[in-house]
Tab-separated table of C-alpha atoms and ligand atoms in Angstrom:
chain	number	residue	atom	x	y	z
O	233	MET	CA	168.479	1.242	10.094
O	234	ARG	CA	171.655	-0.621	9.161
O	235	ILE	CA	171.619	-0.836	5.394
O	236	LEU	CA	173.943	-2.797	3.143
O	237	VAL	CA	174.189	-1.047	-0.222
O	238	THR	CA	175.632	-3.377	-2.870
O	239	GLY	CA	176.942	-1.476	-5.894
O	240	GLY	CA	176.844	1.708	-3.814
O	241	ALA	CA	179.863	3.231	-5.579
O	242	GLY	CA	177.946	3.230	-8.879
O	243	TYR	CA	175.814	5.915	-10.447
O	244	ILE	CA	172.447	5.310	-8.776
O	245	GLY	CA	173.882	3.715	-5.631
O	246	SER	CA	176.087	6.698	-4.817
O	247	HIS	CA	173.196	9.169	-5.046
O	248	THR	CA	171.078	6.847	-2.911
O	249	ALA	CA	173.868	6.532	-0.337
O	250	LEU	CA	173.842	10.316	0.092
O	251	GLU	CA	170.071	10.328	0.648
O	252	LEU	CA	170.359	7.503	3.198
O	253	LEU	CA	173.136	9.282	5.096
O	254	ALA	CA	171.074	12.485	5.108
O	255	LYS	CA	168.344	10.463	6.867
O	256	GLN	CA	170.912	9.303	9.474
O	257	HIS	CA	170.882	5.670	8.385
O	258	ASP	CA	173.963	3.560	9.090
O	259	ILE	CA	175.192	2.278	5.733
O	260	CYS	CA	177.807	-0.126	4.436
O	261	ILE	CA	178.763	0.030	0.767
O	262	LEU	CA	179.883	-3.220	-0.872
O	263	ASP	CA	181.315	-2.915	-4.377
O	264	ASN	CA	184.027	-4.513	-6.502
O	265	PHE	CA	184.592	-1.262	-8.469
O	266	ARG	CA	184.093	-3.074	-11.746
O	267	ASN	CA	182.260	-0.025	-13.089
O	268	SER	CA	183.049	2.626	-10.488
O	269	SER	CA	185.802	4.233	-8.498
O	270	PRO	CA	186.733	4.413	-4.796
O	271	GLU	CA	187.037	8.169	-5.373
O	272	CYS	CA	183.237	8.262	-5.469
O	273	LEU	CA	183.089	6.893	-1.903
O	274	ARG	CA	185.555	9.553	-0.730
O	275	ARG	CA	183.280	12.195	-2.208
O	276	ILE	CA	180.174	10.721	-0.548
O	277	GLU	CA	181.978	10.938	2.807
O	278	LYS	CA	183.036	14.499	2.124
O	279	LEU	CA	179.603	15.650	0.973
O	280	SER	CA	177.673	13.902	3.746
O	281	GLY	CA	180.150	14.526	6.559
O	282	HIS	CA	179.683	10.871	7.602
O	283	HIS	CA	182.059	7.933	7.604
O	284	PHE	CA	180.584	4.591	6.697
O	285	SER	CA	181.691	0.970	6.301
O	286	GLN	CA	183.165	0.002	2.947
O	287	ILE	CA	183.784	-3.476	1.606
O	288	THR	CA	185.545	-4.333	-1.641
O	289	ALA	CA	183.927	-7.621	-2.650
O	290	ASP	CA	182.269	-9.410	-5.530
O	291	VAL	CA	178.632	-10.504	-5.201
O	292	SER	CA	179.576	-13.585	-7.232
O	293	ASP	CA	181.710	-14.794	-4.310
O	294	SER	CA	179.170	-16.648	-2.196
O	295	GLU	CA	181.449	-17.387	0.757
O	296	ALA	CA	182.714	-13.814	0.967
O	297	MET	CA	179.138	-12.493	0.855
O	298	GLU	CA	178.115	-14.713	3.763
O	299	GLY	CA	181.115	-13.533	5.773
O	300	HIS	CA	180.408	-9.858	5.094
O	301	LEU	CA	176.720	-10.066	5.984
O	302	ASP	CA	177.510	-12.074	9.131
O	303	ALA	CA	179.898	-9.319	10.156
O	304	TYR	CA	177.738	-6.281	9.275
O	305	ARG	CA	174.290	-7.756	10.127
O	306	PRO	CA	172.158	-5.369	8.075
O	307	ASP	CA	168.472	-4.685	8.774
O	308	ALA	CA	167.934	-4.221	5.032
O	309	VAL	CA	169.812	-4.540	1.757
O	310	ILE	CA	169.553	-2.327	-1.314
O	311	HIS	CA	170.894	-4.392	-4.179
O	312	PHE	CA	172.313	-2.239	-6.988
O	313	ALA	CA	175.394	-4.343	-7.833
O	314	GLY	CA	175.097	-5.715	-11.323
O	315	LEU	CA	176.056	-5.438	-14.956
O	316	LYS	CA	173.826	-3.215	-17.065
O	317	ALA	CA	174.986	-2.895	-20.673
O	318	VAL	CA	172.387	-4.376	-23.010
O	319	GLY	CA	174.834	-4.872	-25.929
O	320	GLU	CA	177.524	-6.447	-23.748
O	321	SER	CA	174.949	-8.799	-22.221
O	322	ALA	CA	174.472	-10.439	-25.651
O	323	GLU	CA	178.238	-10.972	-25.963
O	324	LYS	CA	178.814	-12.190	-22.394
O	325	PRO	CA	175.557	-13.858	-21.361
O	326	VAL	CA	177.099	-16.241	-18.832
O	327	GLU	CA	178.854	-13.408	-17.048
O	328	TYR	CA	175.606	-11.439	-16.917
O	329	TYR	CA	173.652	-14.397	-15.500
O	330	ASP	CA	176.476	-15.039	-13.044
O	331	VAL	CA	176.627	-11.510	-11.638
O	332	ASN	CA	172.978	-10.493	-11.928
O	333	VAL	CA	171.258	-13.795	-11.126
O	334	SER	CA	173.776	-15.894	-9.155
O	335	GLY	CA	174.950	-12.716	-7.378
O	336	THR	CA	171.366	-12.128	-6.226
O	337	ILE	CA	171.078	-15.749	-5.042
O	338	ASN	CA	174.344	-15.416	-3.098
O	339	LEU	CA	173.047	-12.258	-1.486
O	340	LEU	CA	169.721	-13.859	-0.482
O	341	ARG	CA	171.550	-16.857	1.001
O	342	ALA	CA	173.814	-14.546	2.980
O	343	MET	CA	170.754	-12.532	4.112
O	344	ASP	CA	169.137	-15.746	5.373
O	345	ARG	CA	172.232	-16.645	7.391
O	346	SER	CA	172.467	-13.210	8.967
O	347	GLY	CA	168.696	-12.933	9.590
O	348	CYS	CA	168.116	-9.994	7.202
O	349	ARG	CA	164.530	-9.909	5.911
O	350	LYS	CA	164.237	-6.769	3.762
O	351	ILE	CA	165.488	-6.180	0.254
O	352	ILE	CA	165.098	-3.380	-2.279
O	353	PHE	CA	166.101	-4.491	-5.765
O	354	SER	CA	167.208	-2.472	-8.826
O	355	SER	CA	165.125	-3.743	-11.684
O	356	SER	CA	164.489	-2.128	-15.026
O	357	ALA	CA	161.699	-1.107	-17.370
O	358	THR	CA	163.472	-3.281	-19.914
O	359	VAL	CA	161.735	-6.317	-18.317
O	360	TYR	CA	158.507	-5.264	-20.074
O	361	GLY	CA	159.877	-5.671	-23.613
O	362	ARG	CA	157.685	-4.390	-26.467
O	363	PRO	CA	154.674	-2.436	-25.219
O	364	GLU	CA	151.236	-4.000	-25.630
O	365	TYR	CA	149.884	-0.701	-24.292
O	366	LEU	CA	151.323	2.505	-22.858
O	367	PRO	CA	152.108	3.795	-20.339
O	368	PHE	CA	153.594	0.627	-18.823
O	369	ASP	CA	151.921	-0.242	-15.532
O	370	GLU	CA	153.261	-2.980	-13.275
O	371	ASN	CA	150.686	-5.478	-14.591
O	372	HIS	CA	151.968	-5.164	-18.153
O	373	PRO	CA	153.241	-8.607	-19.282
O	374	CYS	CA	157.014	-9.058	-19.052
O	375	ALA	CA	158.783	-10.327	-22.155
O	376	PRO	CA	162.333	-8.969	-22.023
O	377	GLU	CA	164.019	-8.997	-25.407
O	378	ASN	CA	167.650	-9.009	-24.348
O	379	VAL	CA	169.901	-11.001	-22.017
O	380	TYR	CA	170.235	-8.115	-19.559
O	381	GLY	CA	166.449	-7.806	-19.283
O	382	ARG	CA	166.099	-11.545	-18.752
O	383	THR	CA	168.657	-11.494	-15.918
O	384	LYS	CA	166.652	-8.714	-14.204
O	385	HIS	CA	163.371	-10.551	-14.706
O	386	MET	CA	164.839	-13.787	-13.317
O	387	ALA	CA	166.285	-11.975	-10.311
O	388	GLU	CA	162.856	-10.407	-9.672
O	389	LYS	CA	161.230	-13.867	-9.687
O	390	ILE	CA	163.883	-15.337	-7.392
O	391	ILE	CA	163.466	-12.504	-4.892
O	392	GLN	CA	159.681	-12.839	-5.041
O	393	ASP	CA	159.919	-16.590	-4.317
O	394	TRP	CA	162.444	-15.981	-1.517
O	395	GLN	CA	160.063	-13.472	0.041
O	396	GLY	CA	157.022	-15.729	-0.439
O	397	ALA	CA	158.679	-18.422	1.647
O	398	ARG	CA	159.333	-16.071	4.606
O	399	SER	CA	156.238	-14.519	6.117
O	400	ASP	CA	158.235	-11.953	8.111
O	401	SER	CA	160.082	-10.574	5.061
O	402	SER	CA	159.568	-7.829	2.512
O	403	ALA	CA	160.856	-7.095	-0.972
O	404	VAL	CA	160.429	-4.020	-3.135
O	405	LEU	CA	161.311	-4.491	-6.802
O	406	LEU	CA	161.889	-1.073	-8.338
O	407	ARG	CA	161.620	-0.906	-12.126
O	408	TYR	CA	163.617	2.149	-13.162
O	409	PHE	CA	162.882	3.970	-16.389
O	410	ASN	CA	165.720	6.191	-17.724
O	411	PRO	CA	167.855	7.706	-14.953
O	412	VAL	CA	169.813	10.860	-15.891
O	413	GLY	CA	171.268	13.902	-14.141
O	414	ALA	CA	173.720	14.354	-11.305
O	415	HIS	CA	173.925	15.506	-7.706
O	416	ASP	CA	173.428	19.257	-7.037
O	417	SER	CA	177.017	19.504	-5.783
O	418	ALA	CA	178.356	18.368	-9.196
O	419	GLU	CA	180.703	16.124	-7.187
O	420	ILE	CA	179.043	12.849	-8.122
O	421	GLY	CA	177.394	11.799	-11.365
O	422	GLU	CA	177.383	9.180	-14.088
O	423	ASP	CA	180.894	8.211	-15.113
O	424	PRO	CA	180.917	5.813	-18.055
O	425	THR	CA	184.374	4.249	-18.304
O	426	ASP	CA	183.952	3.452	-22.001
O	427	THR	CA	182.006	4.966	-24.900
O	428	PRO	CA	178.618	5.778	-23.354
O	429	ASN	CA	175.783	3.471	-24.408
O	430	ASN	CA	173.097	5.806	-23.129
O	431	LEU	CA	171.875	8.966	-24.749
O	432	LEU	CA	172.487	11.705	-22.203
O	433	PRO	CA	176.081	10.835	-21.227
O	434	TYR	CA	176.870	10.722	-24.945
O	435	VAL	CA	175.217	14.091	-25.613
O	436	SER	CA	177.101	15.547	-22.687
O	437	GLN	CA	180.456	14.320	-24.040
O	438	VAL	CA	179.645	15.900	-27.408
O	439	ALA	CA	178.800	19.185	-25.678
O	440	ILE	CA	182.165	19.210	-23.882
O	441	GLY	CA	184.013	18.375	-27.108
O	442	ARG	CA	185.118	14.825	-26.284
O	443	ARG	CA	183.078	13.418	-29.172
O	444	ASP	CA	182.162	14.945	-32.553
O	445	ARG	CA	178.446	14.341	-32.882
O	446	VAL	CA	175.505	12.395	-31.547
O	447	SER	CA	174.064	9.597	-33.672
O	448	ILE	CA	170.289	9.625	-33.507
O	449	PHE	CA	169.329	5.971	-33.793
O	450	GLY	CA	166.382	6.272	-36.154
O	451	ALA	CA	164.024	9.134	-37.019
O	452	ASP	CA	161.199	7.051	-38.451
O	453	TYR	CA	159.508	5.894	-35.257
O	454	GLU	CA	155.849	6.593	-34.546
O	455	THR	CA	156.553	9.430	-32.120
O	456	ARG	CA	155.930	13.164	-32.350
O	457	ASP	CA	159.204	13.842	-34.210
O	458	GLY	CA	160.123	10.331	-35.347
O	459	THR	CA	162.869	9.766	-32.737
O	460	GLY	CA	162.690	7.392	-29.756
O	461	MET	CA	160.759	8.565	-26.714
O	462	ARG	CA	161.720	7.687	-23.115
O	463	ASP	CA	160.693	8.523	-19.558
O	464	TYR	CA	163.805	10.266	-18.198
O	465	ILE	CA	163.997	10.561	-14.428
O	466	HIS	CA	166.403	12.673	-12.364
O	467	VAL	CA	168.777	10.424	-10.425
O	468	VAL	CA	168.121	12.365	-7.197
O	469	ASP	CA	164.390	11.660	-7.526
O	470	LEU	CA	165.252	8.022	-8.174
O	471	ALA	CA	167.556	7.933	-5.135
O	472	ARG	CA	164.718	9.279	-2.980
O	473	ALA	CA	162.438	6.530	-4.272
O	474	HIS	CA	164.805	4.070	-2.551
O	475	VAL	CA	164.393	5.837	0.784
O	476	ALA	CA	160.615	5.636	0.308
O	477	ALA	CA	160.898	1.951	-0.656
O	478	LEU	CA	162.877	1.238	2.496
O	479	GLU	CA	160.152	2.851	4.579
O	480	LEU	CA	157.571	0.738	2.745
O	481	ALA	CA	159.580	-2.437	3.361
O	482	ASP	CA	159.841	-1.538	7.024
O	483	ARG	CA	156.097	-1.247	7.589
O	484	HIS	CA	154.820	-3.913	5.231
O	485	GLN	CA	155.417	-7.620	4.528
O	486	GLY	CA	155.187	-9.056	1.027
O	487	THR	CA	156.619	-8.267	-2.411
O	488	GLU	CA	155.763	-5.071	-4.261
O	489	THR	CA	156.839	-4.286	-7.801
O	490	ILE	CA	156.921	-0.557	-8.465
O	491	ASN	CA	157.688	1.553	-11.534
O	492	VAL	CA	159.992	4.502	-10.955
O	493	GLY	CA	159.478	7.091	-13.662
O	494	THR	CA	157.838	10.457	-14.197
O	495	GLY	CA	154.978	9.465	-16.505
O	496	ALA	CA	156.184	11.934	-19.184
O	497	GLY	CA	158.182	11.164	-22.310
O	498	HIS	CA	160.823	13.079	-24.245
O	499	THR	CA	162.208	12.281	-27.676
O	500	VAL	CA	165.881	12.101	-28.631
O	501	ARG	CA	165.610	15.419	-30.495
O	502	GLU	CA	163.956	17.052	-27.479
O	503	MET	CA	166.747	15.792	-25.235
O	504	ILE	CA	169.423	17.177	-27.561
O	505	ASP	CA	167.624	20.550	-27.685
O	506	ALA	CA	167.194	20.662	-23.901
O	507	PHE	CA	170.868	19.840	-23.370
O	508	SER	CA	171.922	22.443	-25.882
O	509	ARG	CA	169.895	25.069	-23.978
O	510	ALA	CA	171.308	23.970	-20.616
O	511	SER	CA	174.920	23.967	-21.804
O	512	GLY	CA	174.752	26.893	-24.201
O	513	ARG	CA	176.600	24.705	-26.733
O	514	ASP	CA	175.682	23.502	-30.199
O	515	ILE	CA	175.260	19.754	-30.283
O	516	PRO	CA	175.875	18.374	-33.762
O	517	TYR	CA	174.009	15.198	-34.632
O	518	VAL	CA	173.445	12.825	-37.498
O	519	VAL	CA	170.503	10.498	-38.056
O	520	THR	CA	171.584	6.867	-38.470
O	521	ASP	CA	169.819	3.495	-38.654
O	522	ARG	CA	167.697	2.279	-35.782
O	523	ARG	CA	169.580	0.490	-32.997
O	524	PRO	CA	168.552	-3.191	-32.990
O	525	GLY	CA	166.208	-4.033	-30.120
O	526	ASP	CA	165.074	-0.437	-29.478
O	527	ILE	CA	161.387	0.327	-29.069
O	528	ALA	CA	159.695	3.569	-30.144
O	529	THR	CA	158.352	4.627	-26.762
O	530	SER	CA	158.809	3.676	-23.125
O	531	ILE	CA	156.825	5.606	-20.513
O	532	ALA	CA	155.898	4.656	-16.959
O	533	ASP	CA	152.611	4.783	-15.197
O	534	PRO	CA	154.115	5.888	-11.869
O	535	SER	CA	150.824	6.011	-9.912
O	536	LYS	CA	151.548	2.913	-7.802
O	537	ALA	CA	154.728	4.527	-6.431
O	538	TYR	CA	152.656	7.457	-5.198
O	539	LYS	CA	149.864	5.294	-3.845
O	540	LEU	CA	152.128	2.902	-1.896
O	541	MET	CA	155.140	5.036	-1.044
O	542	GLY	CA	153.907	8.626	-1.331
O	543	TRP	CA	156.740	9.178	-3.806
O	544	LYS	CA	156.640	11.060	-7.069
O	545	ALA	CA	159.294	12.599	-9.288
O	546	GLU	CA	159.758	16.327	-8.749
O	547	ARG	CA	162.664	17.451	-10.897
O	548	THR	CA	162.304	18.866	-14.391
O	549	LEU	CA	163.999	18.063	-17.677
O	550	ASP	CA	165.997	21.299	-17.382
O	551	GLU	CA	167.290	20.218	-13.968
O	552	MET	CA	168.300	16.865	-15.447
O	553	CYS	CA	170.317	18.615	-18.167
O	554	THR	CA	171.850	21.421	-16.088
O	555	SER	CA	173.014	19.028	-13.362
O	556	THR	CA	174.525	16.653	-15.951
O	557	TRP	CA	176.312	19.585	-17.567
O	558	ALA	CA	177.618	20.935	-14.242
O	559	TRP	CA	178.993	17.466	-13.359
O	560	GLN	CA	180.518	17.053	-16.839
O	561	GLN	CA	182.211	20.443	-16.751
O	562	ARG	CA	183.604	20.049	-13.280
O	563	ASN	CA	184.765	16.457	-13.912
O	564	PRO	CA	185.669	16.166	-17.595
O	565	ASN	CA	187.303	12.792	-16.861
O	566	GLY	CA	184.750	11.638	-14.330
O	567	PHE	CA	186.271	10.217	-11.156
O	568	ARG	CA	189.507	9.326	-12.916
O	569	GLY	CA	192.214	11.754	-11.980
O	570	PRO	CA	195.457	11.867	-10.036
O	571	GLY	CA	195.486	9.570	-7.007
O	572	HIS	CA	193.028	7.029	-8.442
O	573	SER	CA	193.744	3.626	-6.898
O	574	ASN	CA	192.529	0.112	-7.541
O	575	PRO	CA	191.889	-1.747	-4.299
O	576	THR	CA	192.385	-5.496	-4.102
O	577	LYS	CA	189.458	-7.868	-3.912
O	578	ASN	CA	187.863	-8.343	-0.489
O	579	ASP	CA	189.556	-5.399	1.196
O	580	VAL	CA	187.382	-4.461	4.141
O	581	ARG	CA	187.184	-1.155	5.945
O	582	GLN	CA	184.716	-0.822	8.767
O	583	GLY	CA	183.730	2.777	9.337
A	812	NAD	P1	176.657	1.293	-12.203
A	812	NAD	O1	177.417	0.363	-13.093
A	812	NAD	O2	177.078	2.700	-12.125
A	812	NAD	O3	176.597	0.693	-10.727
A	812	NAD	C1	176.658	-0.694	-10.453
A	812	NAD	C2	177.707	-0.889	-9.374
A	812	NAD	O4	177.810	-2.296	-9.109
A	812	NAD	C3	179.086	-0.397	-9.799
A	812	NAD	O5	179.665	0.370	-8.769
A	812	NAD	C4	179.862	-1.687	-10.033
A	812	NAD	O6	181.246	-1.539	-9.769
A	812	NAD	C5	179.185	-2.628	-9.066
A	812	NAD	N1	179.324	-4.029	-9.440
A	812	NAD	C6	179.207	-4.577	-10.666
A	812	NAD	N2	179.423	-5.902	-10.596
A	812	NAD	C7	179.655	-6.190	-9.301
A	812	NAD	C8	179.952	-7.389	-8.604
A	812	NAD	N3	180.054	-8.557	-9.240
A	812	NAD	N4	180.146	-7.329	-7.267
A	812	NAD	C9	180.063	-6.139	-6.602
A	812	NAD	N5	179.807	-4.978	-7.217
A	812	NAD	C10	179.592	-5.002	-8.549
A	812	NAD	O7	175.112	1.189	-12.648
A	812	NAD	P2	173.871	2.040	-12.182
A	812	NAD	O8	173.392	2.790	-13.356
A	812	NAD	O9	174.141	2.724	-10.909
A	812	NAD	O10	172.835	0.848	-11.962
A	812	NAD	C11	172.599	0.288	-10.682
A	812	NAD	C12	171.602	-0.832	-10.825
A	812	NAD	O11	170.406	-0.327	-11.433
A	812	NAD	C13	172.086	-1.962	-11.721
A	812	NAD	O12	171.661	-3.187	-11.150
A	812	NAD	C14	171.377	-1.711	-13.035
A	812	NAD	O13	171.153	-2.901	-13.739
A	812	NAD	C15	170.061	-1.108	-12.558
A	812	NAD	N6	169.428	-0.232	-13.573
A	812	NAD	C16	170.131	0.806	-14.111
A	812	NAD	C17	169.534	1.609	-15.093
A	812	NAD	C18	170.284	2.735	-15.741
A	812	NAD	O14	169.862	3.181	-16.812
A	812	NAD	N7	171.353	3.257	-15.136
A	812	NAD	C19	168.214	1.361	-15.508
A	812	NAD	C20	167.517	0.300	-14.919
A	812	NAD	C21	168.144	-0.490	-13.942
A	813	UFG	N1	169.826	6.939	-28.505
A	813	UFG	C1	170.326	7.590	-29.620
A	813	UFG	N2	171.672	7.756	-29.687
A	813	UFG	C2	172.551	7.315	-28.738
A	813	UFG	C3	172.023	6.644	-27.612
A	813	UFG	C4	170.652	6.462	-27.542
A	813	UFG	O1	169.584	7.996	-30.497
A	813	UFG	O2	173.767	7.493	-28.875
A	813	UFG	C5	168.361	6.801	-28.372
A	813	UFG	C6	167.865	5.381	-28.291
A	813	UFG	O3	167.631	4.858	-29.559
A	813	UFG	C7	166.600	5.552	-27.443
A	813	UFG	C8	166.934	6.725	-26.511
A	813	UFG	O4	168.006	7.420	-27.145
A	813	UFG	O5	165.525	5.955	-28.271
A	813	UFG	C9	167.372	6.295	-25.136
A	813	UFG	O6	168.421	5.338	-25.250
A	813	UFG	P1	169.301	4.888	-23.992
A	813	UFG	O7	170.332	3.937	-24.499
A	813	UFG	O8	169.775	6.083	-23.251
A	813	UFG	O9	168.234	4.173	-23.064
A	813	UFG	P2	167.337	2.889	-23.305
A	813	UFG	O10	165.907	3.314	-23.105
A	813	UFG	O11	167.658	2.215	-24.578
A	813	UFG	O12	167.787	1.918	-22.133
A	813	UFG	C10	168.030	2.390	-20.800
A	813	UFG	C11	169.132	1.519	-20.177
A	813	UFG	C12	168.632	0.136	-19.970
A	813	UFG	C13	167.377	0.189	-19.172
A	813	UFG	C14	166.334	1.038	-19.861
A	813	UFG	C15	165.082	1.138	-19.055
A	813	UFG	O13	170.277	1.493	-21.007
A	813	UFG	O14	169.603	-0.599	-19.263
A	813	UFG	O15	166.864	2.347	-20.058
A	813	UFG	O16	165.353	1.575	-17.786
A	813	UFG	F1	166.909	-1.059	-19.017
């Protein structure tokens, strides 16, 4: 298949691109490098041994999106491009709605023009909000508590309505739980440009000595050790869920919403311990106040993913930590190193 991967230079998109290339798909990565680096695309080419089309563009630019889809004519789109920082979304709500919601509308309009009828969308467990019961299944009510979550929920609804109006189309809305880990090669991984918001990248930077200690945001939750519990999923498992979703979209018309998690939870303390074991380093921490908006526990019921797509997570917590550590050690500054360049908007390279 010809697959347009928006946001394919980012953390989850880059791992998915490698899985798609391994399956001999023809891909085109469209990204504006707002939160990623062209160096990542060079590494994907090197690791996969394949060249692919690359477009530097912004999903907020409706006209450019139409032009790029007209030119590439994808059979399917995987839509990762978006802004994802919960805290920042409260400070810059209009920007978040613009990129995450209007960007999705621009993409759907461009798909209509070019005749593309399949979309896989990156949604988030954050759309559920506070749990009424656990684990979260896909029928759990959605009441997102932050701007980011609302943009994802709105984009889900827009895609669902787009699909409902086109009987020959399909949409798979993937609700990710907590992606962590890195590729086995240690050549690609999560590369936060600023202070990490998420737990594991922060822990990893403490282990390597870039930061002094981890702050545990609250130890008085109703969990087995009082710290927050999440369903961490290895990014390679998550990437493979996209390949399975593409296969589902290819054989089935309609919209499916699917959780992507493991079904198991780990607390903050357990994550710190696991990372300490994997890295062989002490990881100092301090318990601080709860982070506003956090919930005690978030765990997926992943059974629908297995039933519909035959997909389930396979990698262990140790693999999540050892791969993160290998990536961190080999790339202490992420993708930023000598030779890093910033391309201009709307550069196009057809591979
Ligand atoms: P990421 O920031 O690493 O990747 C997103 C990519 O989109 C980046 O390469 C960025 O440069 C690009 N991008 C951002 N704005 C763009 C724009 N206007 N035009 C074109 N490209 C743009 O994030 P990620 O962790 O890989 O997340 C991918 C998707 O999955 C996002 O939509 C995110 O909301 C969603 N998601 C992520 C998580 C998580 O914990 N990482 C959890 C649930 C959902
Ligand atoms: N935590 C700390 N210290 C830190 C960072 C996090 O104690 O420095 C705790 C949090 O309180 C929480 C757990 O570690 O209990 C996980 O926090 P993350 O920030 O790593 O992840 P969240 O579950 O809060 O949110 C993540 C993404 C969201 C996404 C959600 C569900 O940031 O964008 O997973 O997929 F929506």
